mmCIF file of C-alpha atoms in Angstrom:
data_model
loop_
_atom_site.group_PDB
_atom_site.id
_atom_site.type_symbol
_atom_site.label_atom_id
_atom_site.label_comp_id
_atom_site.label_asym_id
_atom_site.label_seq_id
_atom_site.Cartn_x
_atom_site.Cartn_y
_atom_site.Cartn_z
ATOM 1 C CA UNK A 1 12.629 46.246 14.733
ATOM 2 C CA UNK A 2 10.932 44.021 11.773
ATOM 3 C CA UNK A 3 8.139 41.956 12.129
ATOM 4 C CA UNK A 4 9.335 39.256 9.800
ATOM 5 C CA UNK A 5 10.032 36.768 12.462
ATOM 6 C CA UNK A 6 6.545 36.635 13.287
ATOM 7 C CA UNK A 7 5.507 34.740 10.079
ATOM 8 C CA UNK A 8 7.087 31.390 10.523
ATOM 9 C CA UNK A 9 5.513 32.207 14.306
ATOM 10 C CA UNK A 10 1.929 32.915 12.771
ATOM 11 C CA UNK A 11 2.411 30.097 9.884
ATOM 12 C CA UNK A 12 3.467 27.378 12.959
ATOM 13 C CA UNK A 13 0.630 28.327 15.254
ATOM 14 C CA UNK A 14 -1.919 28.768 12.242
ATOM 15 C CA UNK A 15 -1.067 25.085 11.841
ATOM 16 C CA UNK A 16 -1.474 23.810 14.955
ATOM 17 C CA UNK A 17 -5.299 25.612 14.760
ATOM 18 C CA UNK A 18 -5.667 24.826 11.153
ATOM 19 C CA UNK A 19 -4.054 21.915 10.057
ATOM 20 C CA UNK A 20 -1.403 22.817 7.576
ATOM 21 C CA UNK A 21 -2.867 22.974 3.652
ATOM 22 C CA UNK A 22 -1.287 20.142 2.170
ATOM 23 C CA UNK A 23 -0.302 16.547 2.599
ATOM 24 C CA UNK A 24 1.518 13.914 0.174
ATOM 25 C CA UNK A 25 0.424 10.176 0.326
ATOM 26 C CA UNK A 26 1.986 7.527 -1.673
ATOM 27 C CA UNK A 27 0.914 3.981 -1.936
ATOM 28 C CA UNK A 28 2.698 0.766 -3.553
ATOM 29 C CA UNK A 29 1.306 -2.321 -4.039
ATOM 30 C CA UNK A 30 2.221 -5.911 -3.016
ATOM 31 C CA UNK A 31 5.544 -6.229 -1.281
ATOM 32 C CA UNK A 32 6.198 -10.288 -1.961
ATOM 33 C CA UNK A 33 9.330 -12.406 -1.325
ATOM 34 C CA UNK A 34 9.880 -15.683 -3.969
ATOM 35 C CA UNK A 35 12.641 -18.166 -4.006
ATOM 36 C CA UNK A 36 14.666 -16.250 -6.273
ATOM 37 C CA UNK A 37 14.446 -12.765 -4.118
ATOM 38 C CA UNK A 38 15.641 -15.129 -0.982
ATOM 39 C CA UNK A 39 18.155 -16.836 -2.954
ATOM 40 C CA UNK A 40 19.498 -13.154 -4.875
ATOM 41 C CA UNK A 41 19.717 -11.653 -0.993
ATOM 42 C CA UNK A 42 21.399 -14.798 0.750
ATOM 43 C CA UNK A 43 24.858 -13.843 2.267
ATOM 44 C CA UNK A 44 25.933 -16.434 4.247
ATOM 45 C CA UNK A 45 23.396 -17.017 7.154
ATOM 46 C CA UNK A 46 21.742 -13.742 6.295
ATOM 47 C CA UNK A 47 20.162 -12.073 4.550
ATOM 48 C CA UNK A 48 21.403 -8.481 2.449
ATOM 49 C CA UNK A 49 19.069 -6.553 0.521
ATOM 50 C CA UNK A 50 21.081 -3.466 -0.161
ATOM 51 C CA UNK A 51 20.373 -1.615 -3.777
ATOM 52 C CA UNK A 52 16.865 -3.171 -3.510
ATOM 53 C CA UNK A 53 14.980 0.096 -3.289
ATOM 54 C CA UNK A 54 17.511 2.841 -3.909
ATOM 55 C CA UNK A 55 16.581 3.801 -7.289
ATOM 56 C CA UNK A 56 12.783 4.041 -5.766
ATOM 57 C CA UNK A 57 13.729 5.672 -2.646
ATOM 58 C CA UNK A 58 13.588 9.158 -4.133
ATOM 59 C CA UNK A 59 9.936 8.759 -5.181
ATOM 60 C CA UNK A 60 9.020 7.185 -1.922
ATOM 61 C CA UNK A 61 10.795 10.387 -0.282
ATOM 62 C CA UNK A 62 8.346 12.795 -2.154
ATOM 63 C CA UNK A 63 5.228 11.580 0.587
ATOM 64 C CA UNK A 64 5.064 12.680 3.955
ATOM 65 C CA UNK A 65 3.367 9.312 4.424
ATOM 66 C CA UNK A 66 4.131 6.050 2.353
ATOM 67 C CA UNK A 67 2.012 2.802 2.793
ATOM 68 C CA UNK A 68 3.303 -0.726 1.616
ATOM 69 C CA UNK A 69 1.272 -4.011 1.358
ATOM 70 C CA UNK A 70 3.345 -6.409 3.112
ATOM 71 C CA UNK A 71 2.486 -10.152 1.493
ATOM 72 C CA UNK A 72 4.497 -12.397 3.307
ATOM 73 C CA UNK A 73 5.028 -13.013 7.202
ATOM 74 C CA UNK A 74 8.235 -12.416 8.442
ATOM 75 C CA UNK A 75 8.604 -14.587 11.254
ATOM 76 C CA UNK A 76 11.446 -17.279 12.251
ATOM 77 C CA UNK A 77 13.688 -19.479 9.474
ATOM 78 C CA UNK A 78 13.542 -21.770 7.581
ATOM 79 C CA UNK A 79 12.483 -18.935 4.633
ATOM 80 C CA UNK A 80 10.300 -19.906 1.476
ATOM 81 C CA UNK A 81 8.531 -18.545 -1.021
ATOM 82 C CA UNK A 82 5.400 -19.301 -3.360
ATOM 83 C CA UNK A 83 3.051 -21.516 -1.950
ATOM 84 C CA UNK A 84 4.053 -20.801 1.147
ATOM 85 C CA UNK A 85 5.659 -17.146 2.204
ATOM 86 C CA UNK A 86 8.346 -16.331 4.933
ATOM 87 C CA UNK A 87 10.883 -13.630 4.458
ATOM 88 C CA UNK A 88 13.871 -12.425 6.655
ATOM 89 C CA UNK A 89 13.489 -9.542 9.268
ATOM 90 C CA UNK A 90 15.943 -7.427 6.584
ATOM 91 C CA UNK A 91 13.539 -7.102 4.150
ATOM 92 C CA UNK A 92 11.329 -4.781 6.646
ATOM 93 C CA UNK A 93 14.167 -3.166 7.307
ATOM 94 C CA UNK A 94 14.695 -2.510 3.787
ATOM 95 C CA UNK A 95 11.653 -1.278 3.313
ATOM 96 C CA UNK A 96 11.515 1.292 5.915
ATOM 97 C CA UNK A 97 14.756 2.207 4.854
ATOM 98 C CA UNK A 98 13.580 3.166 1.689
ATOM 99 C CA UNK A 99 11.010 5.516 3.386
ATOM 100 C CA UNK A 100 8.157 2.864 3.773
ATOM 101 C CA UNK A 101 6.019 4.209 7.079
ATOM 102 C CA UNK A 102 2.879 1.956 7.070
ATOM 103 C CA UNK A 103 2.973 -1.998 6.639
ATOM 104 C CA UNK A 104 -0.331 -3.722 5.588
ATOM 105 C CA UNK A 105 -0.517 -6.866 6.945
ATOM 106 C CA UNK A 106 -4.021 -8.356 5.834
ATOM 107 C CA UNK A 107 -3.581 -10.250 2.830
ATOM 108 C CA UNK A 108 -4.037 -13.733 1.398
ATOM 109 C CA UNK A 109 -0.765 -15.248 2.824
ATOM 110 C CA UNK A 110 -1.020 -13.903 6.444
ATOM 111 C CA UNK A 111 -1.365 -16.969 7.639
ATOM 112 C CA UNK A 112 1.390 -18.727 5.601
ATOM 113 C CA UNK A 113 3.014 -19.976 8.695
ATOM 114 C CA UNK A 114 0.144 -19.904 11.397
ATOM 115 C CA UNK A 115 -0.559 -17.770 14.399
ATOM 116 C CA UNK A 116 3.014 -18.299 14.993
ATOM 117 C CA UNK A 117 3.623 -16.351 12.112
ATOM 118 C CA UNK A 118 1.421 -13.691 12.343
ATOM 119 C CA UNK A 119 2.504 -12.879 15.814
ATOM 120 C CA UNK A 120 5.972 -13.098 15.291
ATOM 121 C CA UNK A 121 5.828 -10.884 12.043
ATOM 122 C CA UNK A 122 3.962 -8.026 14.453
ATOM 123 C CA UNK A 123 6.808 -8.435 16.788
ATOM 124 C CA UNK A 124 9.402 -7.433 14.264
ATOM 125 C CA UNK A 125 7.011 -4.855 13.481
ATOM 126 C CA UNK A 126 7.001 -3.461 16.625
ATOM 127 C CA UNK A 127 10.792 -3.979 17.636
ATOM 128 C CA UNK A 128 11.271 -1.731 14.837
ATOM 129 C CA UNK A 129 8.656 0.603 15.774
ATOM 130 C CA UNK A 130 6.989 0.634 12.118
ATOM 131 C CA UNK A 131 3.370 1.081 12.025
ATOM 132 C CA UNK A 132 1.324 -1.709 11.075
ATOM 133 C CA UNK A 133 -2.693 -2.314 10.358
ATOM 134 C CA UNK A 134 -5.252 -5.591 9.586
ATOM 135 C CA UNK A 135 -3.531 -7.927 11.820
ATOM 136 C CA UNK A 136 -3.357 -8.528 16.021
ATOM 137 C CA UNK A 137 -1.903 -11.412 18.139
ATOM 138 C CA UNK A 138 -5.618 -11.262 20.231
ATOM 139 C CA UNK A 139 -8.482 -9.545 19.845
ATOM 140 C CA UNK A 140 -7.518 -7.461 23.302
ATOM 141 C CA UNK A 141 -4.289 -6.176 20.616
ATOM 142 C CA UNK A 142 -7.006 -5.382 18.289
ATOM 143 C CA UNK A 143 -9.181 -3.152 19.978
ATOM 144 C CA UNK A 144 -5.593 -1.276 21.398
ATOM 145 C CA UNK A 145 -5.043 -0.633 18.120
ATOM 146 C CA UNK A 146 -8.013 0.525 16.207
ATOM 147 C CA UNK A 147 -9.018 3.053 15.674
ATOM 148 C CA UNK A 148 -5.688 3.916 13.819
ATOM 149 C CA UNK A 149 -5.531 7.696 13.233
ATOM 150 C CA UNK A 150 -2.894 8.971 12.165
ATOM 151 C CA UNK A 151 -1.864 12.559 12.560
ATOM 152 C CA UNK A 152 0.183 13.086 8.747
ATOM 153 C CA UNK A 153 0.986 17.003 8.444
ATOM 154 C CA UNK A 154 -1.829 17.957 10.192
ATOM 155 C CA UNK A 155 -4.313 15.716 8.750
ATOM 156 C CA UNK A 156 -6.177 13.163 10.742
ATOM 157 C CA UNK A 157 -6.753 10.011 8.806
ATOM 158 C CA UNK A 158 -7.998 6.868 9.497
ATOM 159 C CA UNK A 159 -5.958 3.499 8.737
ATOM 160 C CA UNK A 160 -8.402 0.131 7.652
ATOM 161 C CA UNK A 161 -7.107 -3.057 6.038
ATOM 162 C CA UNK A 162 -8.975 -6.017 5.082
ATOM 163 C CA UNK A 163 -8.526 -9.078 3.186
ATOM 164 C CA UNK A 164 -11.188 -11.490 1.281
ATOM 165 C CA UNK A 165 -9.003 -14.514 2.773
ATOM 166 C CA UNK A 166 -6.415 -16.212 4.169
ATOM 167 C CA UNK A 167 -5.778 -19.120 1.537
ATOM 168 C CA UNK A 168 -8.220 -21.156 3.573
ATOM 169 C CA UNK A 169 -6.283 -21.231 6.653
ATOM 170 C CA UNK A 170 -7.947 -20.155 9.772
ATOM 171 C CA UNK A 171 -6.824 -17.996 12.332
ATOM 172 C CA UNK A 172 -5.753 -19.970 15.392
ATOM 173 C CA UNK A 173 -4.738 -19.815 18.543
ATOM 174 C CA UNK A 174 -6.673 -16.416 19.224
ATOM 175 C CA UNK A 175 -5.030 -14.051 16.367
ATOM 176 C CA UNK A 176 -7.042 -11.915 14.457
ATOM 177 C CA UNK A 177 -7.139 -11.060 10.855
ATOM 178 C CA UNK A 178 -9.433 -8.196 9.432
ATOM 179 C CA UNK A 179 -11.341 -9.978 6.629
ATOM 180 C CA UNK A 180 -14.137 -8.249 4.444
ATOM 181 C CA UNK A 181 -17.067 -7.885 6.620
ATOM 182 C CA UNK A 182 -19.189 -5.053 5.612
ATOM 183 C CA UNK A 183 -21.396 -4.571 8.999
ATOM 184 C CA UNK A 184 -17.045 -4.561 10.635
ATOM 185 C CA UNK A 185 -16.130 -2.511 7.940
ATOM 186 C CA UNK A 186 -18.977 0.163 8.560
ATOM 187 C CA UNK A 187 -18.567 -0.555 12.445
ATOM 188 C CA UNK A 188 -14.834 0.629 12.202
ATOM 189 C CA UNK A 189 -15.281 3.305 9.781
ATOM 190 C CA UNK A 190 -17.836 4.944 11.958
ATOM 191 C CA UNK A 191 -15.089 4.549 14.872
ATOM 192 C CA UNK A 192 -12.789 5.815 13.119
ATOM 193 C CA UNK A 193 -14.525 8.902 12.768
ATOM 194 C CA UNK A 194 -15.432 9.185 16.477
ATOM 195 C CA UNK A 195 -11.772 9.456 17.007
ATOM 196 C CA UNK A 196 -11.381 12.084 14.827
ATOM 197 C CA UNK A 197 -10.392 10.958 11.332
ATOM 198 C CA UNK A 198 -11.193 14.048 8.783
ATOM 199 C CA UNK A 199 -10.303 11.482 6.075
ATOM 200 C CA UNK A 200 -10.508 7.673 5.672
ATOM 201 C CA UNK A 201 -8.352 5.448 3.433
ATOM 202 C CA UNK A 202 -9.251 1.434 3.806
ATOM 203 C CA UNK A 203 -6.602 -0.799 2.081
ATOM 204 C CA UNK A 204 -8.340 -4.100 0.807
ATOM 205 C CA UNK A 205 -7.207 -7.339 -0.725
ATOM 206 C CA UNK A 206 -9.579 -8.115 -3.273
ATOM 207 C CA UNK A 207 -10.256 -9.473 -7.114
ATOM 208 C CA UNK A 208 -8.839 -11.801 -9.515
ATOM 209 C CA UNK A 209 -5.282 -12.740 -9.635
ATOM 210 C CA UNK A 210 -4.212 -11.598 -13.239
ATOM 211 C CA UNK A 211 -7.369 -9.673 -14.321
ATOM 212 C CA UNK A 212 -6.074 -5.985 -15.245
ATOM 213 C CA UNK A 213 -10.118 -5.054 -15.082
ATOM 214 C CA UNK A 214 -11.867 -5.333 -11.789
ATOM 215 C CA UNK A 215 -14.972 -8.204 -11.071
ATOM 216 C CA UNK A 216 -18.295 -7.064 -9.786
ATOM 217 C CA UNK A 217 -17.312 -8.086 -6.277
ATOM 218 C CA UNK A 218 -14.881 -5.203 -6.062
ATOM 219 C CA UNK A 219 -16.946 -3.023 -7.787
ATOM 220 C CA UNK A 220 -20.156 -3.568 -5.409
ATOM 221 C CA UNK A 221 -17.319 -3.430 -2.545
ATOM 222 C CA UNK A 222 -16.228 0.088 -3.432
ATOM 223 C CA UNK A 223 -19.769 1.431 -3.867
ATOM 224 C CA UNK A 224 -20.367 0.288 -0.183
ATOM 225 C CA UNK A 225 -17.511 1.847 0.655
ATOM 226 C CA UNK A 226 -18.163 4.647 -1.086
ATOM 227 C CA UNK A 227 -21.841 5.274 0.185
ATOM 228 C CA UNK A 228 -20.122 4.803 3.647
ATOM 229 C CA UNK A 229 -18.009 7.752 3.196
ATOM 230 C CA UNK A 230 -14.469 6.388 2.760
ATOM 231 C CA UNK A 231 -12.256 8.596 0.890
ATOM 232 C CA UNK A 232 -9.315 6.680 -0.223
ATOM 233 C CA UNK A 233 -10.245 3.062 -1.139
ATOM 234 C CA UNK A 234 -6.487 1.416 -2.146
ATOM 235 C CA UNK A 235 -6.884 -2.196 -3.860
ATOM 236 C CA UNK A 236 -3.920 -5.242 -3.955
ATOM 237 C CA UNK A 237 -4.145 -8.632 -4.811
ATOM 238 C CA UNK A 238 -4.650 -9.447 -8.033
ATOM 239 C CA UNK A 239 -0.523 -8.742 -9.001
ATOM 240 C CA UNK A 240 -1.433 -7.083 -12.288
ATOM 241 C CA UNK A 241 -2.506 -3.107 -12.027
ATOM 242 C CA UNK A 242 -6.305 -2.179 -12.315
ATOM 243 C CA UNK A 243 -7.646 1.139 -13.134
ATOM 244 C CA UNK A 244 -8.307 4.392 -11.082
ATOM 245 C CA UNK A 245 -10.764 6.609 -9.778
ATOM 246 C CA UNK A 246 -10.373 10.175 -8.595
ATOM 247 C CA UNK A 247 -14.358 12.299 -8.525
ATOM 248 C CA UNK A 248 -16.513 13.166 -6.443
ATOM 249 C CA UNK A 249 -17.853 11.141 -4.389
ATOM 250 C CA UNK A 250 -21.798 10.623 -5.672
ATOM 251 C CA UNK A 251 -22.808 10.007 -2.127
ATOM 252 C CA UNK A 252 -21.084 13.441 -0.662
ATOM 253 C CA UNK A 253 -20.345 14.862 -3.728
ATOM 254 C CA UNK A 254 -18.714 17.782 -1.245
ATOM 255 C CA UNK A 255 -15.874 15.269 -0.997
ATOM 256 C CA UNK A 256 -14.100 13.528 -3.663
ATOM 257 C CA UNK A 257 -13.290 9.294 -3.906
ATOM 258 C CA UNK A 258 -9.940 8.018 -4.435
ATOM 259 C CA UNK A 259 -10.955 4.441 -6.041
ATOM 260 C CA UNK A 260 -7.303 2.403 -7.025
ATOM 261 C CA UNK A 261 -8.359 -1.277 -7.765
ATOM 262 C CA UNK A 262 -5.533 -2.658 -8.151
ATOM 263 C CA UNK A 263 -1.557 -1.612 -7.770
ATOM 264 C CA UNK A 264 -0.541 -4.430 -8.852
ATOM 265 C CA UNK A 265 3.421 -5.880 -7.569
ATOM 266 C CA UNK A 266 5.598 -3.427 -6.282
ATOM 267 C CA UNK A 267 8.407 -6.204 -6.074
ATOM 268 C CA UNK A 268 8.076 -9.937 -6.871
ATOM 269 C CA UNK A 269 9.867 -12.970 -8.816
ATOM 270 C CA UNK A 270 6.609 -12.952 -10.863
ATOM 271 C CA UNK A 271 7.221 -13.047 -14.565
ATOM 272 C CA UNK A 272 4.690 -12.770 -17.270
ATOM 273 C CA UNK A 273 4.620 -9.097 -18.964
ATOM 274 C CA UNK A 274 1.963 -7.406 -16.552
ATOM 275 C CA UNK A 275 2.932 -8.844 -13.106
ATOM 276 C CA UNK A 276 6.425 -8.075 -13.251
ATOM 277 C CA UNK A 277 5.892 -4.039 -12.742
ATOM 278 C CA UNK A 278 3.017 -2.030 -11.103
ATOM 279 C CA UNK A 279 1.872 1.122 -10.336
ATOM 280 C CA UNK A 280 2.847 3.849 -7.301
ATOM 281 C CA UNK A 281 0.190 6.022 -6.839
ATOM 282 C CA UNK A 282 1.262 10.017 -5.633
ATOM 283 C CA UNK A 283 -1.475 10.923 -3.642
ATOM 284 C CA UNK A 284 -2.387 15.052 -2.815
ATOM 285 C CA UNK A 285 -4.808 16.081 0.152
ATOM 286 C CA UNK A 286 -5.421 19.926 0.358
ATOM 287 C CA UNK A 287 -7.360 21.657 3.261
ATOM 288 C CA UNK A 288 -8.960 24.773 1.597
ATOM 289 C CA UNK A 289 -10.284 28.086 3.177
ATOM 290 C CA UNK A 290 -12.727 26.427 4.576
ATOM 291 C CA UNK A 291 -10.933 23.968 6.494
ATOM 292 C CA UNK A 292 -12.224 20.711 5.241
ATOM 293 C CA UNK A 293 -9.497 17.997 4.068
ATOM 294 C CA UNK A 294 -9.813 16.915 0.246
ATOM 295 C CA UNK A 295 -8.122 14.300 -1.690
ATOM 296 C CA UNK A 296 -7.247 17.098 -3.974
ATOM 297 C CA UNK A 297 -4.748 15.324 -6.559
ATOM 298 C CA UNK A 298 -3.940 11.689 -7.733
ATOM 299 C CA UNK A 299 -1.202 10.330 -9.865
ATOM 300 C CA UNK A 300 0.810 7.395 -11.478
ATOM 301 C CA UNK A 301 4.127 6.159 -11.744
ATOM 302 C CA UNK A 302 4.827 2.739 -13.031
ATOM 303 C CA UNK A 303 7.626 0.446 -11.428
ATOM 304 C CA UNK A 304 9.433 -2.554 -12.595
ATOM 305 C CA UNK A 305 11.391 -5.423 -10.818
ATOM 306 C CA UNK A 306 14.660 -5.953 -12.458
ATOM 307 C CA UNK A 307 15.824 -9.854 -10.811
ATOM 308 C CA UNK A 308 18.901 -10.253 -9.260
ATOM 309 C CA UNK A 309 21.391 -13.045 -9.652
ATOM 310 C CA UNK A 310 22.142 -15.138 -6.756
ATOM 311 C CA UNK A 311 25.795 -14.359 -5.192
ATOM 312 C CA UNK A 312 25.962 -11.494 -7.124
ATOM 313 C CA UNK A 313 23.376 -9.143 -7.116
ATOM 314 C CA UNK A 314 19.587 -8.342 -5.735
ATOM 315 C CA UNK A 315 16.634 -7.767 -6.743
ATOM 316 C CA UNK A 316 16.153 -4.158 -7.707
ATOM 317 C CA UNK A 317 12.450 -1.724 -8.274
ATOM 318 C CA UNK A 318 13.135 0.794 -10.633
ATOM 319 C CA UNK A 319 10.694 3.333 -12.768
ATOM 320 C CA UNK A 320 9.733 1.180 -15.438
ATOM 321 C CA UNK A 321 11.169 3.676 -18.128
ATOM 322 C CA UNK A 322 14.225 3.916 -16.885
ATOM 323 C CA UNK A 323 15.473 0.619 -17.443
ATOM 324 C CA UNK A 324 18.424 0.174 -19.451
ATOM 325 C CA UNK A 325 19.682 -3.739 -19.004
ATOM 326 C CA UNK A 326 19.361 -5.162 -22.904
ATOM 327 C CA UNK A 327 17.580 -8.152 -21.346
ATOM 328 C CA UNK A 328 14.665 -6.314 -19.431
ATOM 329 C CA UNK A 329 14.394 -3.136 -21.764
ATOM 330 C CA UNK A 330 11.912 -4.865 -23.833
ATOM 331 C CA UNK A 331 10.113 -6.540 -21.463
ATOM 332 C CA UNK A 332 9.598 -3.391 -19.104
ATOM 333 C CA UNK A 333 8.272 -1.809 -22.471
ATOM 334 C CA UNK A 334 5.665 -4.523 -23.025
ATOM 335 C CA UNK A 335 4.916 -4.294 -19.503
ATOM 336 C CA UNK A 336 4.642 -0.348 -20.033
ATOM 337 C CA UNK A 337 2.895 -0.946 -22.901
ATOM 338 C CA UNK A 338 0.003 -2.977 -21.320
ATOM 339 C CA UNK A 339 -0.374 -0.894 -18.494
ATOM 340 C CA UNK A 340 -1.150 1.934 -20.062
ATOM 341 C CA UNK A 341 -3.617 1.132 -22.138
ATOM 342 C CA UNK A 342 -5.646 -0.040 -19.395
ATOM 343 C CA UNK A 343 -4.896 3.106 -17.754
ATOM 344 C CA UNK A 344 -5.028 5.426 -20.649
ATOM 345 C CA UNK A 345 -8.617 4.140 -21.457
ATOM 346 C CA UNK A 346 -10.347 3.308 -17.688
ATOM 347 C CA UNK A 347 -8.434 5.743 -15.473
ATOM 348 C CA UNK A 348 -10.594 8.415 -14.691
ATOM 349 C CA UNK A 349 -9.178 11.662 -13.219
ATOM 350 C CA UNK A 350 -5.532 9.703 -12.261
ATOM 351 C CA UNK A 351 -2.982 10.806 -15.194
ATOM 352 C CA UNK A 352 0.658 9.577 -15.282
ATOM 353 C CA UNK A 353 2.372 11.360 -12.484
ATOM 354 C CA UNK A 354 5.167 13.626 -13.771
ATOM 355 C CA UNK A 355 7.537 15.288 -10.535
#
């Protein structure tokens, strides 16, 4: 009789010992919801966001893990946008439709509608069973929930996600929101770790709005985090893409630093030439002979947000090249354009993904 049936057997069980080699991350930036992206997804009472993310999905689909920043609450109507977020329950669901698995929740409009908010955006969340990090209804929810590691094809890495601020609202009413705190930041890091995190990715809201080159803030940030060991350091907030890092790490230069400043929108109403797109970054970890989990690979793609029209159409992310439309063709050029060039000249060890 042939042996060959034991090597699926012998691959399986290697991997529950081993890990398996190889993981595939992918990270977008700054899911938002203005007027117009309401307004383009209104049917009726509710609210329809189909073709939103189809022409995305595939690229989402090539991760075994994909991680969204989700700036807005989603909590009861009346629904707004800019100054003051709230988005329908469908738009999470059209988000994990198009393969979304983690939703940041720390950012600078957390707090658009209050505690109230907060908590009721966790709750839809949760209903849906979607995985969710950098805000809690109490702080009992809080220390539930962290340490999040997550076990992603056999890797073990640790979830953070902070925010520099909440628009000068407070957190009320007992809810907690994970803001930049270094002595927290090393406190959970170092938890994380306990639990068994091989690798460590914190998510942070940070920088200028509209800068495409990071401020010494975020650069003294990710040398902290850095020294402190963290291995994928993903940046949002300032709505226009920053550069990227992928080296070793000059603390543990056994381990390599993924350093993204900025990703700037994955889908917005935003429109001057380097806020309407931003970047998707394809993300490789590789366990070697030795065993030890590496951010092995990073890579580019840049998106674009084509705008619906009310009645008629939505919203739609496509790959920035691709676009076609006679109106936006130029415009997702310039915005092309721009971006690399910043990238092209800062990026260091991130090329332009290419599947």
């Amino acid at each position: 009789m042939s042996a060959a049936w034991l090597i699926p057997l012998f691959t399986s069980l290697a991997s529950l010992v081993f890990g398996n080699s190889e993981a595939d991350l992918v990270f977008v930036g700054d899911a938002m919801q203005h007027q117009g992206q309401l307004d383009a997804a209104r049917s009726g009472k509710d609210y329809d966001y189909t073709g939103c993310f189809d022409a995305i999905e595939p690229l989402i689909s090539l991760a075994d893990y994909a991680v969204v920043n989700l700036e807005t609450p989603v909590s009861s109507p009346p629904y707004s946008g800019y100054p003051c977020f709230n988005a329908p329950p469908a738009f999470i669901d059209a988000l994990a439709d198009a393969g979304f698995d983690l939703f940041l929740t720390a950012n600078n409009h957390t707090l658009d509608r209050g505690a109230r908010g907060l908590r009721k955006t966790i709750e839809e969340l949760d209903v849906r069973k979607l995985a969710h990090t950098g805000t809690y209804a109490n702080e009992s929810a809080r220390t539930k929930a962290l340490p999040k590691v997550l076990d992603i094809n056999g890797f073990k890495i640790g979830f953070l996600n902070y925010t520099y601020g909440t628009n000068g609202i407070s957190p009320r009413d007992g809810v907690v929101v994970d803001y930049i705190d270094r002595p927290a930041i090393r406190t959970d890091v170092e938890a994380a770790r306990k639990t068994g995190a091989e690798l460590i990715c914190v998510c942070i809201h940070w920088g200028d709005e509209y800068k495409l080159l990071p401020n010494t803030s975020q650069r003294h940030l990710a040398d902290f985090l850095e020294a402190i060991g963290v291995d994928m350091i993903i940046g949002g907030h300032p709505h226009v893409i920053q550069p990227m890092e992928l080296r070793p790490n000059k603390y543990y230069p056994e381990k390599n630093v993924l350093l993204v400043y900025s990703l700037g929108n994955f889908v917005s109403n935003m429109k001057t030439a380097d806020t309407r797109g931003g970047a998707l970054a394809h993300v490789k970890l590789f366990r070697g002979d030795d065993k030890k989990p590496v951010v092995q690979s990073a890579g580019y793609r840049l998106v674009f947000t084509i705008p619906g029209v009310p009645g008629r159409s939505n919203y739609r992310v496509v790959e920035a090249d691709s676009v076609k439309d006679a109106a936006w063709k130029p415009r997702a050029a310039e915005f092309c354009r721009r971006a690399r060039s910043i990238f092209d000249k800062h990026n260091i060890g991130v090329p332009e993904f290419k599947q």
